[in-house]
Structure formats: C-alpha cells, structure tokens
Amino acid sequence: MFLLFFATVVQSTRNLWRVGQTVLGIIFRHPITGASIIPILPDGRIVLIKRRDDGCWALPGGMVDWGEDIPKTVNRELIEETGLNLVKINRLVGVYSAPDRDPRIHSICVVVEAEVQGTMEIQDTLEVMEIQAFAVNSLPLGRMSHDHTRQLEDYLNGLTTLA
C-alpha cells in the first residue's frame, strides 16, 4: 500500500513539474524588455554606475515594469540607481536584442540619451555600489557590463543601432 501511495505521489510530482516547465517556458521563452540610459549632466559628463553583481561599470537602467512605457522606466531607473532627475530624453541610441547580450536572460534593451540633473546618490544599494561621472575621453570602455561598451560606442559615433 505504501509503495502504491509513494508511486502516485512521485507521478503527481512529475506531472506537476511538467506543467510548471510548460508554464515557465511560455512565460520566460520570450525576451524581457528593458531600458538603458546614457545620462548626460549639464557639463557634458556621462554618468555610469558600478554594478554590485559583476563589479563592472554600466549604464543605469533596468526592466520595464508592467504598465510602464519606456519614458517612465527611464525616469524610474534614473532615480532608483543614480538619484538624478530626468530633464529630457534627447534621442534613441538603439535597440539591442542579441540573445547573448545579457548573460542572465534574453532581453531587449532600448537605449536612450537623456539630459539629467540633480545630485548623484545611490538609491538602490543592492544593485549599485558606485556612481561616477566621466568625461567622454575617460569612459571605461572595454571594461563594462553586458554590451554597454557597444552601446556607448554607438552613441559616441552618432549611430542609431538596431542589433
């Protein structure tokens, strides 16, 4: 009797796991949308954050929350990660969608240039360990998280990229 009960529990667990895998596959086999911001201070310097998870410099940004559009995401992520306020989104730098651009997940990243102002102050200490403003000629290109080096290079070259 116990063996029959145990076999039924194991089979039910397997069935539940298969259903769970199917649901997760439907939900997570679609790219997640995010935004990165190239924040430009009034003096022309570009603000970068140092990520706590990989210790690399990165553009501020993050995932689009349910019910948000890109401008709202840009504003929220700027405040959360840098303490800076959005003045104006100047231009679309690109849309980056390569499946391997983010080592964690397949994400589509909309990158914008934005005028910002205020005082740099880490708001999200779980994600950000440092904030710094860089002159264009002193950006840490090549030592950045994800594909942010490419995003900044495209920006500096005046490109609008679909990749």
Tab-separated table of C-alpha atoms in Angstrom:
chain	number	residue	atom	x	y	z
A	1	MET	CA	0.000	0.000	0.000
A	2	PHE	CA	2.792	2.421	0.918
A	3	LEU	CA	4.608	1.726	-2.365
A	4	LEU	CA	1.450	2.445	-4.357
A	5	PHE	CA	0.960	5.711	-2.454
A	6	PHE	CA	4.620	6.656	-2.976
A	7	ALA	CA	4.424	5.858	-6.733
A	8	THR	CA	1.294	8.024	-7.024
A	9	VAL	CA	2.997	10.928	-5.250
A	10	VAL	CA	6.069	10.614	-7.487
A	11	GLN	CA	3.917	10.528	-10.642
A	12	SER	CA	1.879	13.517	-9.449
A	13	THR	CA	5.078	15.424	-8.718
A	14	ARG	CA	6.405	14.620	-12.198
A	15	ASN	CA	3.134	15.775	-13.775
A	16	LEU	CA	3.172	18.966	-11.732
A	17	TRP	CA	6.802	19.569	-12.756
A	18	ARG	CA	5.903	19.096	-16.454
A	19	VAL	CA	3.039	21.584	-16.139
A	20	GLY	CA	5.355	24.002	-14.306
A	21	GLN	CA	8.021	23.666	-17.005
A	22	THR	CA	5.431	24.332	-19.719
A	23	VAL	CA	4.123	27.442	-17.966
A	24	LEU	CA	7.642	28.733	-17.275
A	25	GLY	CA	8.586	28.022	-20.889
A	26	ILE	CA	5.647	30.048	-22.155
A	27	ILE	CA	6.365	32.918	-19.788
A	28	PHE	CA	10.147	33.010	-19.946
A	29	ARG	CA	10.845	31.925	-23.510
A	30	HIS	CA	10.078	35.439	-24.576
A	31	PRO	CA	12.652	38.198	-24.230
A	32	ILE	CA	12.266	40.673	-21.390
A	33	THR	CA	12.213	44.374	-22.314
A	34	GLY	CA	14.492	46.812	-20.576
A	35	ALA	CA	15.963	50.275	-20.994
A	36	SER	CA	19.446	51.690	-20.570
A	37	ILE	CA	20.109	55.369	-20.185
A	38	ILE	CA	23.101	57.412	-21.304
A	39	PRO	CA	22.697	60.184	-18.713
A	40	ILE	CA	24.310	63.471	-19.732
A	41	LEU	CA	24.951	66.037	-16.992
A	42	PRO	CA	24.743	69.772	-17.800
A	43	ASP	CA	28.566	69.877	-18.050
A	44	GLY	CA	28.568	67.085	-20.683
A	45	ARG	CA	29.873	64.287	-18.483
A	46	ILE	CA	28.272	60.847	-18.747
A	47	VAL	CA	27.075	59.135	-15.570
A	48	LEU	CA	27.820	55.439	-15.069
A	49	ILE	CA	27.103	53.073	-12.223
A	50	LYS	CA	29.271	50.247	-10.924
A	51	ARG	CA	27.127	47.144	-10.621
A	52	ARG	CA	27.299	45.121	-7.447
A	53	ASP	CA	26.664	41.771	-9.198
A	54	ASP	CA	29.663	41.827	-11.560
A	55	GLY	CA	31.734	44.799	-10.329
A	56	CYS	CA	31.703	46.389	-13.793
A	57	TRP	CA	30.755	49.866	-14.917
A	58	ALA	CA	27.387	50.054	-16.649
A	59	LEU	CA	24.739	52.383	-17.930
A	60	PRO	CA	21.888	52.877	-15.484
A	61	GLY	CA	18.736	51.065	-16.464
A	62	GLY	CA	16.549	48.075	-15.882
A	63	MET	CA	13.482	46.135	-16.820
A	64	VAL	CA	10.244	47.763	-17.903
A	65	ASP	CA	7.647	47.192	-15.184
A	66	TRP	CA	4.117	46.096	-16.003
A	67	GLY	CA	2.075	49.143	-17.004
A	68	GLU	CA	5.130	51.317	-17.788
A	69	ASP	CA	6.289	52.788	-21.047
A	70	ILE	CA	9.963	53.414	-21.863
A	71	PRO	CA	9.989	57.086	-20.716
A	72	LYS	CA	8.533	56.103	-17.316
A	73	THR	CA	11.079	53.290	-16.997
A	74	VAL	CA	13.912	55.705	-17.851
A	75	ASN	CA	12.744	58.173	-15.213
A	76	ARG	CA	12.239	55.499	-12.530
A	77	GLU	CA	15.562	53.741	-13.166
A	78	LEU	CA	17.482	57.039	-13.151
A	79	ILE	CA	16.078	57.934	-9.756
A	80	GLU	CA	16.489	54.410	-8.326
A	81	GLU	CA	20.071	53.916	-9.462
A	82	THR	CA	21.577	57.408	-9.525
A	83	GLY	CA	19.316	59.810	-7.630
A	84	LEU	CA	19.320	62.021	-10.755
A	85	ASN	CA	16.238	63.556	-12.324
A	86	LEU	CA	15.279	63.217	-15.967
A	87	VAL	CA	15.150	66.561	-17.761
A	88	LYS	CA	14.585	65.312	-21.292
A	89	ILE	CA	15.102	62.236	-23.442
A	90	ASN	CA	17.115	63.515	-26.402
A	91	ARG	CA	17.289	60.576	-28.768
A	92	LEU	CA	17.034	56.867	-29.326
A	93	VAL	CA	20.538	55.395	-29.472
A	94	GLY	CA	19.432	51.895	-30.349
A	95	VAL	CA	17.563	48.700	-29.705
A	96	TYR	CA	19.814	45.779	-28.755
A	97	SER	CA	18.284	42.317	-28.895
A	98	ALA	CA	21.062	39.722	-29.347
A	99	PRO	CA	20.161	36.665	-27.226
A	100	ASP	CA	23.600	36.714	-25.571
A	101	ARG	CA	23.849	40.456	-24.838
A	102	ASP	CA	22.903	39.902	-21.174
A	103	PRO	CA	24.373	36.794	-19.525
A	104	ARG	CA	21.384	36.416	-17.200
A	105	ILE	CA	18.447	36.390	-19.614
A	106	HIS	CA	17.444	37.112	-23.185
A	107	SER	CA	16.483	40.760	-23.029
A	108	ILE	CA	15.754	43.518	-25.490
A	109	CYS	CA	17.293	46.791	-24.408
A	110	VAL	CA	16.092	50.190	-25.619
A	111	VAL	CA	18.939	52.691	-25.159
A	112	VAL	CA	18.310	56.425	-24.966
A	113	GLU	CA	20.386	59.536	-24.415
A	114	ALA	CA	18.928	61.733	-21.678
A	115	GLU	CA	19.673	65.113	-20.164
A	116	VAL	CA	19.754	64.764	-16.373
A	117	GLN	CA	20.270	66.982	-13.352
A	118	GLY	CA	20.499	66.734	-9.623
A	119	THR	CA	22.852	65.169	-7.119
A	120	MET	CA	24.299	61.721	-7.759
A	121	GLU	CA	23.368	59.486	-4.856
A	122	ILE	CA	22.969	55.705	-4.760
A	123	GLN	CA	19.375	54.816	-4.009
A	124	ASP	CA	19.488	51.057	-4.713
A	125	THR	CA	22.417	49.764	-2.656
A	126	LEU	CA	21.615	46.137	-3.520
A	127	GLU	CA	22.301	46.790	-7.202
A	128	VAL	CA	24.690	49.756	-7.320
A	129	MET	CA	27.996	50.089	-5.456
A	130	GLU	CA	29.309	53.315	-7.020
A	131	ILE	CA	28.265	56.218	-9.256
A	132	GLN	CA	30.677	58.349	-11.206
A	133	ALA	CA	30.501	60.998	-13.926
A	134	PHE	CA	33.054	60.561	-16.728
A	135	ALA	CA	34.333	62.978	-19.345
A	136	VAL	CA	33.876	61.460	-22.804
A	137	ASN	CA	37.628	60.902	-23.147
A	138	SER	CA	37.858	58.976	-19.850
A	139	LEU	CA	34.983	56.481	-20.194
A	140	PRO	CA	35.954	52.940	-19.091
A	141	LEU	CA	35.134	51.435	-22.488
A	142	GLY	CA	36.003	47.762	-22.762
A	143	ARG	CA	35.521	47.157	-19.044
A	144	MET	CA	31.742	47.442	-18.959
A	145	SER	CA	28.888	45.140	-18.079
A	146	HIS	CA	26.809	43.334	-20.701
A	147	ASP	CA	27.061	45.077	-24.100
A	148	HIS	CA	27.255	48.595	-22.658
A	149	THR	CA	30.622	49.274	-24.305
A	150	ARG	CA	28.986	48.783	-27.699
A	151	GLN	CA	26.012	50.929	-26.709
A	152	LEU	CA	28.294	53.789	-25.638
A	153	GLU	CA	30.483	53.435	-28.738
A	154	ASP	CA	27.395	53.574	-30.968
A	155	TYR	CA	26.271	56.682	-29.094
A	156	LEU	CA	29.678	58.348	-29.387
A	157	ASN	CA	29.736	57.568	-33.119
A	158	GLY	CA	26.311	59.169	-33.588
A	159	LEU	CA	24.678	55.888	-34.636
A	160	THR	CA	21.156	54.698	-34.167
A	161	THR	CA	21.510	50.929	-33.960
A	162	LEU	CA	19.119	48.026	-34.393
A	163	ALA	CA	21.048	44.937	-33.360
